[in-house]
Amino acid sequence: MKERGAAVFLDRDGTIIHDVGWLKDPGKIRFFPDTVSALTRLQAAGFRLFIVTNQGGVAQGALTEDDVHRVNREIENRLRKAGIEIEEWYICPHSREERCGCRKPSPYFLEKAAREHGVVLPASFVIGDHPHDPETARTAGAQGLYLLTGHGAKHLDELSRDIPVFHNLSDAVERILVQGSRPLPNACSPAAAAEALRAGRVVAFPTETVYGLGADLFQPDAVAEIFRLKGRPLYNPLIAHVADKEQVDRLTARIPERGRRLMEAFWPGPLTLVFEKRPEVPDIVTAGNPTVAVRMPEHPLARNLIRQAGAPLAAPSANAFGKTSPTTARHVYDQLGGEGYLIVDGGACRVGVESTVLSLTGPEPLLLRHGGVSREELEALIGPVRLPESSGAGRPESPGMLASHYAPHTALELRDGEPVENPDPRVGLLLFRPVAAANAGPAEILSPHGELKEAAVNLYAALRRLDGMDLERIIAYRLPDRGIGRAVNDRLKKAANPFLTGDGGAEGADGTEGAGGPGGQQ
Ligand code: TXA
Ligand code: MG
């Protein structure tokens, strides 16, 4: 049990209930599907629960304090029926201009709880879907956790890079509950991970795109272990992850002018560039190719780890070959088990799909995989970017182009156009945005706001949830084919390919590959 002073301060809108703008009508309250179970777990573990909410709509005249109280009472009643007690409600009704002193990110209410309720702030947490929530925690000496629900995905760019991010309330609660007591059995600190890497061991680590499974690039035996753990065929080369420009120079002696401009504009970030390799780069990393793929991840934890390891890390995504990529540490553990490698847990990934892979070794830039940086963004900087020919047969130019990849266990069908009614409860839907069509089965909405970036962040976690429901089939609807939407469509298309398991059998990808190119829908 926790010491009695440990508390969790929760934001209201977007964190425990859907954010529908200034909420006046108690009839419009909608809890998230996991709100009750998550709060029940916190309470059972001895945490005291508080709500801290900014209701600036009062100052703007959009609603009254009475409206706010009425909604709060209703939430409180419903939670109480489920056995959950909120110890105190803290509401700031002011606007920013009023400089009230109680509006988040001010730690005012947290400090009040410390004085009046004996809350011990260093043992406490703040959970919310706005950057001011974890900021409030920081100024009060508590710990902040950030959710991608509500407005979370939208404000991600404003969030300080060292705050852990979670797909939903349950994941954040899971983190709070395991902290110190029950972490993943093979979880370790970044310092211990760096030491293990130097000693030739394999480590799973977070990047902004997906979790990677890394080893010191200059230790071929360690790199071989990655292939073994993933069940990845040796013809599929790995990306070299670097922390700084000096490490790039250890991998390649030739960076074309375009490459320099791209690195300047998009590094650190979700762009992988393929260069001619130096002879020192081991063949196992590049699958015998004379080229090497290099990327500088944006995640501070990843870069720190690479720096401490003292060498570039060769790392594919930390999933079993051909299966859904991991965007949390637990995803990695669930798929690869706990043996043979360590995990650094850095919360959920902020981009959610893999990096874009661009080859700069030919006469013109060649886009080998759609990803976190869009084709539009690349072309705005360096002009036209070519897509690989629909070759028909043979070895793909980049194995990220294997036709089946990123696949769930459940059969997945990819559709175009507007979602239609689904009468079958054994069929799950993967939707870009909320739709009106009736649906008898479970549905995952990738972006409540209809935004492509938000959809990408949620893609793999949503696929996994549907995959865990023992459904007969998943029907996914294609996103708008622009920006990062292409990368999502590309993953969906590969997840839908029924002909290949991706388990090495992918080498016979003749014909199917031609249908695709790196995004399929050109
Ligand atoms: O976002 C990402 O890129 C993640 C994180 C962990 O950094 N990594 C990742 O790695 O997705 P992986 O191994 O799942 O995908 C690497 C892609 C594959 O499509 C591979 O074929 C391509 O990069 N690649 C690697 N080396 C290459 C090379 N020398 N030439 C062409 N393509 C290469
Ligand atoms: Mg992968």
XYZ file of C-alpha atoms and ligand atoms in Angstrom:
556
model
C 0.000 0.000 0.000
C 0.999 3.602 -0.554
C 1.735 6.021 2.195
C -1.531 7.828 2.956
C -0.200 11.056 1.509
C 0.108 9.777 -2.054
C -2.469 11.286 -4.391
C -3.332 11.449 -8.058
C -4.594 14.751 -9.425
C -6.675 14.258 -12.531
C -7.705 16.706 -15.158
C -11.393 16.410 -16.008
C -12.147 17.062 -19.694
C -10.164 14.894 -22.096
C -8.724 12.865 -19.227
C -11.603 11.197 -17.368
C -14.462 12.323 -19.646
C -14.545 13.180 -23.349
C -13.795 16.825 -24.063
C -16.847 18.339 -25.735
C -16.031 22.004 -25.151
C -17.541 23.883 -22.211
C -19.811 21.237 -20.763
C -23.079 22.516 -19.294
C -25.391 19.597 -19.704
C -24.855 16.618 -17.333
C -26.603 14.495 -19.971
C -23.620 14.975 -22.272
C -21.050 13.492 -19.896
C -19.228 10.571 -21.498
C -16.567 8.686 -19.567
C -13.739 7.031 -21.463
C -14.199 3.259 -21.602
C -11.368 2.726 -19.132
C -12.039 5.606 -16.702
C -13.763 3.557 -14.016
C -11.385 0.602 -14.119
C -8.319 2.860 -14.068
C -9.546 4.956 -11.127
C -10.601 1.813 -9.273
C -7.083 0.447 -9.575
C -5.543 3.677 -8.299
C -7.866 3.797 -5.334
C -7.294 0.136 -4.501
C -3.558 0.817 -4.470
C -4.106 3.493 -1.824
C -3.961 6.644 -3.931
C -6.314 9.477 -2.995
C -8.051 11.045 -5.965
C -8.451 14.756 -6.703
C -9.776 16.585 -9.750
C -8.122 19.816 -10.869
C -9.831 21.542 -13.770
C -9.504 24.884 -15.539
C -12.980 26.085 -16.512
C -12.124 29.301 -18.308
C -15.501 29.165 -20.033
C -16.989 30.707 -16.895
C -14.895 33.844 -17.309
C -15.796 33.930 -20.989
C -19.496 33.747 -20.180
C -19.885 30.417 -22.021
C -21.235 28.763 -18.877
C -21.807 29.540 -15.205
C -20.148 28.191 -12.091
C -23.448 26.486 -11.370
C -23.256 24.665 -14.696
C -19.801 23.440 -13.799
C -20.920 22.267 -10.354
C -23.916 20.457 -11.769
C -21.720 18.531 -14.182
C -19.220 17.805 -11.429
C -21.908 16.478 -9.080
C -23.149 14.167 -11.789
C -19.637 12.852 -12.481
C -19.113 12.433 -8.758
C -22.369 10.500 -8.364
C -21.607 8.164 -11.190
C -18.118 7.487 -9.904
C -19.433 6.948 -6.376
C -21.832 4.333 -7.693
C -18.785 2.530 -9.049
C -17.145 2.804 -5.618
C -14.781 5.639 -6.496
C -14.386 8.606 -4.123
C -13.081 11.963 -5.269
C -11.608 13.617 -2.195
C -11.828 17.203 -3.460
C -12.735 19.117 -6.624
C -10.562 22.058 -7.506
C -11.965 24.404 -10.136
C -10.398 27.506 -11.604
C -13.172 29.561 -13.271
C -10.836 32.344 -14.394
C -9.358 33.332 -17.710
C -5.642 33.647 -18.309
C -5.984 37.450 -18.438
C -7.303 37.568 -14.868
C -3.933 36.330 -13.578
C -5.746 34.546 -10.781
C -2.918 32.398 -9.447
C -5.022 29.238 -9.311
C -5.139 28.422 -13.016
C -3.002 25.497 -14.186
C -0.015 25.401 -14.626
C -0.014 27.148 -11.254
C 0.625 24.587 -8.495
C -1.876 26.474 -6.287
C -4.403 23.652 -5.843
C -1.761 20.972 -5.382
C -0.197 22.991 -2.606
C -3.630 23.541 -1.080
C -4.178 19.769 -1.074
C -0.808 19.333 0.615
C -1.758 21.815 3.360
C -5.370 20.862 3.870
C -5.399 17.134 3.112
C -1.883 16.115 4.062
C -1.011 15.116 0.521
C 2.691 14.378 0.045
C 3.460 15.937 -3.326
C 6.713 14.114 -4.157
C 4.772 10.835 -3.816
C 1.929 12.138 -5.997
C 1.063 12.388 -9.687
C -0.811 14.677 -12.062
C -2.470 13.149 -15.126
C -3.847 15.285 -17.920
C -4.195 15.829 -21.644
C -2.810 19.361 -21.736
C 0.869 20.337 -21.310
C -0.108 22.542 -18.348
C -1.011 19.397 -16.371
C 2.461 17.835 -16.135
C 3.872 21.350 -15.830
C 1.735 21.875 -12.742
C 3.180 18.668 -11.349
C 6.707 19.782 -12.005
C 6.377 23.136 -10.240
C 4.753 21.419 -7.266
C 7.425 18.701 -7.051
C 5.018 15.939 -8.090
C 5.294 13.766 -11.208
C 3.380 14.538 -14.402
C 1.948 12.085 -16.928
C 0.548 13.161 -20.254
C -2.316 11.543 -22.139
C -2.975 11.398 -25.869
C -6.719 11.374 -25.259
C -8.706 14.645 -25.374
C -6.507 17.396 -26.771
C -3.331 15.481 -25.958
C -2.323 14.588 -29.497
C -3.005 18.120 -30.687
C -0.785 19.814 -28.108
C 2.018 17.273 -28.236
C 4.376 19.722 -29.918
C 4.164 22.038 -26.907
C 4.993 19.320 -24.404
C 8.399 19.295 -22.765
C 10.358 16.323 -24.133
C 11.056 14.662 -20.817
C 7.409 14.100 -19.833
C 6.181 10.522 -20.349
C 3.273 10.163 -22.770
C 0.522 7.507 -22.664
C -2.161 6.393 -25.068
C -4.885 6.477 -22.421
C -5.623 6.669 -18.703
C -5.155 2.918 -18.132
C -1.639 2.986 -19.520
C -0.721 5.960 -17.324
C -2.187 4.245 -14.282
C -0.301 1.092 -15.157
C 2.896 3.129 -15.124
C 2.099 4.671 -11.733
C 1.285 1.302 -10.213
C 4.347 -0.528 -11.465
C 6.776 2.272 -10.712
C 9.341 0.956 -8.270
C 7.299 -2.087 -7.374
C 6.468 -4.145 -10.439
C 8.260 -2.899 -13.550
C 8.601 -5.133 -16.593
C 10.959 -7.926 -15.501
C 13.629 -6.892 -17.996
C 13.216 -3.103 -17.586
C 16.313 -1.159 -16.621
C 17.654 2.368 -16.275
C 19.233 4.134 -19.253
C 22.640 3.938 -17.550
C 22.381 0.173 -17.045
C 21.182 -0.179 -20.635
C 24.178 1.758 -21.957
C 26.515 -0.494 -20.009
C 24.771 -3.589 -21.389
C 25.101 -2.224 -24.936
C 28.816 -1.679 -24.465
C 29.073 -5.270 -23.243
C 27.464 -6.525 -26.459
C 23.917 -7.039 -25.251
C 20.625 -6.089 -26.912
C 18.379 -3.310 -25.551
C 14.863 -2.211 -26.524
C 14.510 1.561 -26.303
C 11.927 4.221 -27.142
C 12.220 6.501 -30.134
C 9.659 9.080 -31.236
C 8.389 6.688 -33.944
C 8.269 3.188 -32.443
C 10.412 1.206 -29.971
C 13.690 -0.063 -31.421
C 15.681 -3.202 -30.564
C 19.289 -2.091 -30.598
C 22.855 -3.271 -30.324
C 26.276 -1.661 -30.772
C 26.593 -1.451 -34.548
C 30.293 -2.282 -34.448
C 29.774 -5.578 -32.567
C 28.496 -8.031 -35.218
C 27.705 -10.780 -32.684
C 25.481 -8.414 -30.756
C 23.731 -7.368 -33.978
C 23.209 -11.027 -34.920
C 21.342 -11.459 -31.651
C 18.763 -8.844 -32.778
C 17.943 -10.934 -35.840
C 17.567 -14.016 -33.661
C 15.266 -12.312 -31.129
C 13.017 -10.869 -33.846
C 13.054 -13.888 -36.121
C 14.111 -11.444 -38.822
C 15.674 -12.746 -42.041
C 19.271 -11.688 -42.528
C 18.617 -10.098 -45.925
C 16.702 -7.296 -44.224
C 19.153 -4.510 -43.287
C 18.968 -2.437 -40.102
C 18.930 1.296 -39.479
C 21.969 2.846 -37.775
C 20.770 5.194 -35.031
C 23.147 8.030 -34.227
C 23.319 10.690 -31.524
C 25.376 13.293 -33.388
C 27.003 14.181 -36.709
C 30.370 12.679 -35.680
C 28.745 9.266 -35.495
C 27.414 9.735 -39.044
C 30.989 10.205 -40.201
C 31.903 6.797 -38.783
C 29.300 5.233 -41.097
C 29.689 7.078 -44.381
C 32.329 9.185 -46.083
C 29.928 10.612 -48.665
C 27.015 12.796 -47.722
C 25.577 14.455 -50.826
C 24.564 18.105 -50.654
C 20.889 17.125 -50.529
C 21.620 14.882 -47.585
C 23.147 17.758 -45.650
C 20.092 19.885 -46.245
C 17.737 17.113 -45.192
C 19.737 16.440 -42.046
C 19.705 20.128 -41.249
C 15.935 20.346 -41.688
C 14.645 17.046 -40.288
C 17.227 15.706 -37.826
C 16.758 14.777 -35.142
C 13.493 13.257 -36.333
C 11.673 10.482 -38.189
C 13.738 10.536 -41.405
C 16.177 7.747 -42.328
C 18.723 8.516 -45.046
C 20.527 5.827 -47.037
C 24.172 6.631 -47.874
C 27.131 4.755 -49.304
C 28.711 2.931 -46.388
C 32.266 2.897 -45.090
C 33.970 -0.511 -45.279
C 34.091 -0.627 -41.446
C 30.300 -0.945 -41.215
C 29.666 -4.683 -40.659
C 27.849 -6.602 -43.398
C 25.305 -7.999 -40.982
C 23.984 -4.460 -40.411
C 23.525 -3.687 -44.087
C 22.690 -7.222 -45.267
C 25.760 -7.101 -47.465
C 24.579 -3.950 -49.238
C 27.171 -1.272 -50.041
C 24.809 1.250 -48.415
C 23.848 2.124 -44.862
C 20.576 3.597 -43.537
C 21.117 6.295 -40.894
C 18.790 8.173 -38.639
C 19.115 10.512 -35.665
C 16.100 9.909 -33.425
C 14.438 12.863 -31.774
C 13.612 11.100 -28.503
C 16.021 12.503 -25.888
C 16.184 9.180 -24.094
C 17.233 7.421 -27.299
C 19.932 9.945 -28.126
C 21.219 9.883 -24.590
C 21.421 6.115 -24.665
C 23.321 6.122 -27.966
C 25.708 8.741 -26.645
C 26.364 6.787 -23.454
C 26.770 3.541 -25.387
C 29.524 5.324 -27.311
C 28.591 3.913 -30.730
C 25.773 4.063 -33.265
C 23.067 1.508 -32.494
C 21.845 -0.834 -35.199
C 18.130 -1.195 -34.494
C 15.003 -2.389 -36.233
C 11.572 -1.873 -34.707
C 11.227 -4.048 -31.591
C 8.493 -6.361 -32.887
C 8.577 -9.964 -33.998
C 9.293 -9.938 -37.735
C 6.275 -8.943 -39.789
C 4.111 -8.152 -36.753
C 2.611 -4.947 -35.373
C 5.250 -2.433 -34.277
C 5.445 -1.489 -30.577
C 4.645 2.017 -29.354
C 4.994 1.223 -25.625
C 7.496 -0.810 -23.603
C 4.766 -3.258 -22.676
C 4.011 -3.904 -26.350
C 7.635 -4.982 -26.739
C 7.489 -7.229 -23.707
C 4.175 -8.793 -24.712
C 5.526 -9.719 -28.118
C 9.180 -10.602 -27.489
C 8.958 -11.863 -23.912
C 11.425 -10.970 -21.192
C 14.487 -13.032 -22.118
C 17.643 -12.099 -23.952
C 17.408 -8.312 -23.915
C 16.705 -5.334 -21.636
C 14.041 -2.626 -21.993
C 14.245 1.082 -21.269
C 10.684 2.248 -20.622
C 10.059 5.748 -21.961
C 6.259 5.753 -22.238
C 4.360 5.929 -25.524
C 5.954 7.031 -28.796
C 4.927 10.439 -30.098
C 4.896 9.907 -33.857
C 3.584 6.370 -33.890
C 4.661 5.171 -37.338
C 8.200 4.376 -38.438
C 10.584 6.823 -40.020
C 10.511 7.718 -43.695
C 13.324 5.946 -45.571
C 14.939 7.952 -48.372
C 17.854 6.677 -50.445
C 20.433 9.232 -51.595
C 22.782 6.793 -53.312
C 21.385 7.080 -56.846
C 21.120 9.995 -59.261
C 17.776 11.068 -57.751
C 16.357 10.670 -54.247
C 14.290 7.507 -53.903
C 11.506 7.212 -51.321
C 11.734 3.638 -49.993
C 9.217 3.868 -47.155
C 6.567 6.404 -46.232
C 6.830 7.486 -42.607
C 6.943 10.287 -40.071
C 8.219 12.916 -42.540
C 5.846 13.242 -45.480
C 6.754 13.195 -49.156
C 5.359 16.731 -49.408
C 7.764 17.948 -46.727
C 10.731 16.311 -48.465
C 9.839 17.700 -51.882
C 9.369 21.205 -50.523
C 13.023 21.103 -49.528
C 14.832 19.115 -52.233
C 12.448 18.961 -55.180
C 10.999 15.826 -56.772
C 11.417 12.541 -54.935
C 11.056 9.365 -56.967
C 9.119 6.302 -55.869
C 10.524 2.863 -56.698
C 9.252 1.290 -59.924
C 6.582 -1.348 -59.615
C 9.110 -4.049 -60.200
C 6.869 -7.083 -60.132
C 9.342 -9.648 -58.927
C 12.542 -10.109 -57.036
C 14.109 -8.637 -54.010
C 12.553 -5.375 -52.866
C 14.831 -2.325 -52.866
C 14.037 -1.843 -49.226
C 12.564 -4.624 -47.155
C 10.218 -2.146 -45.494
C 8.430 -2.603 -48.791
C 7.673 -6.249 -48.162
C 4.026 -6.567 -48.991
C 3.001 -8.121 -45.692
C 4.275 -6.463 -42.569
C 3.013 -4.791 -39.445
C 0.357 -7.501 -39.368
C -2.102 -8.335 -36.586
C -3.155 -11.974 -36.038
C -6.760 -11.233 -36.945
C -7.593 -11.025 -40.651
C -7.748 -7.397 -41.711
C -9.646 -5.980 -44.654
C -8.843 -2.528 -45.967
C -11.616 -0.452 -47.491
C -11.940 2.853 -49.282
C -14.648 5.429 -48.925
C -17.059 6.224 -46.120
C -17.681 3.544 -43.472
C -20.947 1.665 -43.895
C -23.101 -0.045 -41.295
C -21.528 -3.052 -39.585
C -24.168 -5.490 -38.313
C -21.707 -8.148 -37.130
C -20.479 -8.013 -33.494
C -17.537 -10.265 -34.393
C -16.205 -7.663 -36.801
C -14.158 -4.774 -35.390
C -13.759 -1.420 -37.122
C -10.639 0.697 -37.388
C -11.818 4.199 -38.241
C -10.043 7.451 -38.954
C -12.649 9.636 -37.256
C -16.036 9.240 -35.557
C -18.780 8.173 -37.992
C -22.540 8.070 -37.979
C -22.922 4.568 -39.438
C -24.383 1.992 -37.029
C -21.908 -0.549 -35.710
C -22.599 -3.734 -33.760
C -18.952 -4.572 -33.067
C -16.065 -2.836 -31.301
C -14.583 0.229 -32.990
C -11.312 2.110 -32.616
C -11.325 5.760 -33.652
C -7.801 6.771 -34.626
C -8.482 10.473 -34.387
C -11.483 11.976 -32.593
C -10.464 15.300 -34.197
C -10.002 13.919 -37.704
C -6.293 14.808 -37.768
C -3.717 12.685 -39.549
C -0.946 13.092 -36.982
C -3.226 12.065 -34.163
C -4.273 9.007 -36.184
C -0.647 7.969 -36.663
C 0.097 8.219 -32.941
C -2.779 5.864 -32.162
C -2.456 3.416 -35.058
C -0.479 0.501 -33.617
C -2.014 0.609 -30.138
C -5.500 0.569 -31.693
C -4.594 -2.341 -33.969
C -3.311 -4.251 -30.976
C -6.461 -3.633 -28.944
C -8.655 -4.920 -31.771
C -6.293 -7.822 -32.319
C -6.669 -8.788 -28.655
C -10.462 -9.098 -28.845
C -10.635 -12.446 -30.567
C -12.576 -11.063 -33.499
C -13.335 -12.786 -36.741
C -12.195 -9.864 -38.831
C -11.052 -6.263 -38.641
C -12.269 -3.798 -41.236
C -10.016 -0.767 -41.582
C -10.898 2.314 -43.623
C -8.223 4.103 -45.547
C -7.198 7.593 -44.374
C -6.896 10.618 -46.659
C -3.837 9.838 -48.785
C -1.676 12.822 -47.932
C 0.999 13.755 -45.385
C 1.493 11.133 -42.704
C -1.843 9.619 -43.814
C 0.126 7.835 -46.541
C 2.380 6.182 -44.002
C -0.675 4.973 -42.079
C -2.341 3.685 -45.276
C 0.879 1.935 -46.193
C 0.941 0.081 -42.842
C -2.755 -0.783 -43.138
C -2.281 -2.114 -46.625
C 0.534 -4.355 -45.482
C -1.388 -5.477 -42.420
C -4.207 -6.439 -44.769
C -2.148 -8.537 -47.155
C -3.507 -12.075 -46.776
C -0.921 -13.842 -48.886
C 2.180 -13.462 -46.800
C 2.941 -13.967 -43.161
C 5.979 -11.719 -43.264
C 7.842 -14.516 -41.537
C 10.589 -14.879 -44.070
C 8.055 -16.141 -46.564
C 7.992 -12.537 -47.616
C 10.937 -13.207 -49.899
C 8.503 -14.661 -52.389
C 6.784 -11.309 -52.518
C 6.759 -11.311 -56.274
C 3.878 -9.552 -57.879
C 2.329 -8.335 -54.670
C 5.123 -5.852 -54.163
C 4.441 -4.270 -57.504
C 1.014 -3.286 -56.331
C 2.525 -1.156 -53.663
C 5.610 0.928 -53.940
C 6.177 2.556 -50.601
C 2.673 3.716 -50.005
C 0.718 1.804 -52.500
C -1.631 4.558 -53.557
C 0.451 6.616 -55.913
O 11.253 4.633 -37.137
C 12.035 3.736 -37.441
O 12.687 3.753 -38.490
C 12.190 2.552 -36.469
C 12.819 3.086 -35.170
C 13.170 1.979 -34.229
O 13.940 3.858 -35.480
N 12.994 1.528 -37.044
C 12.540 0.720 -38.024
O 13.445 -0.242 -38.408
O 11.435 0.799 -38.487
P 13.064 -1.459 -39.340
O 14.226 -2.340 -39.318
O 11.759 -2.024 -38.885
O 12.947 -0.833 -40.752
C 14.115 -0.412 -41.429
C 13.796 -0.073 -42.839
C 13.467 -1.308 -43.605
O 12.478 -1.001 -44.539
C 14.805 -1.601 -44.250
O 14.680 -2.364 -45.401
C 15.294 -0.221 -44.594
O 14.924 0.526 -43.450
N 16.744 -0.213 -44.772
C 17.680 -0.419 -43.853
N 18.914 -0.363 -44.402
C 18.745 -0.108 -45.715
C 19.624 0.077 -46.814
N 20.933 0.003 -46.675
N 19.088 0.328 -48.026
C 17.747 0.407 -48.183
N 16.866 0.251 -47.164
C 17.352 -0.002 -45.953
Mg 9.750 -2.819 -38.488
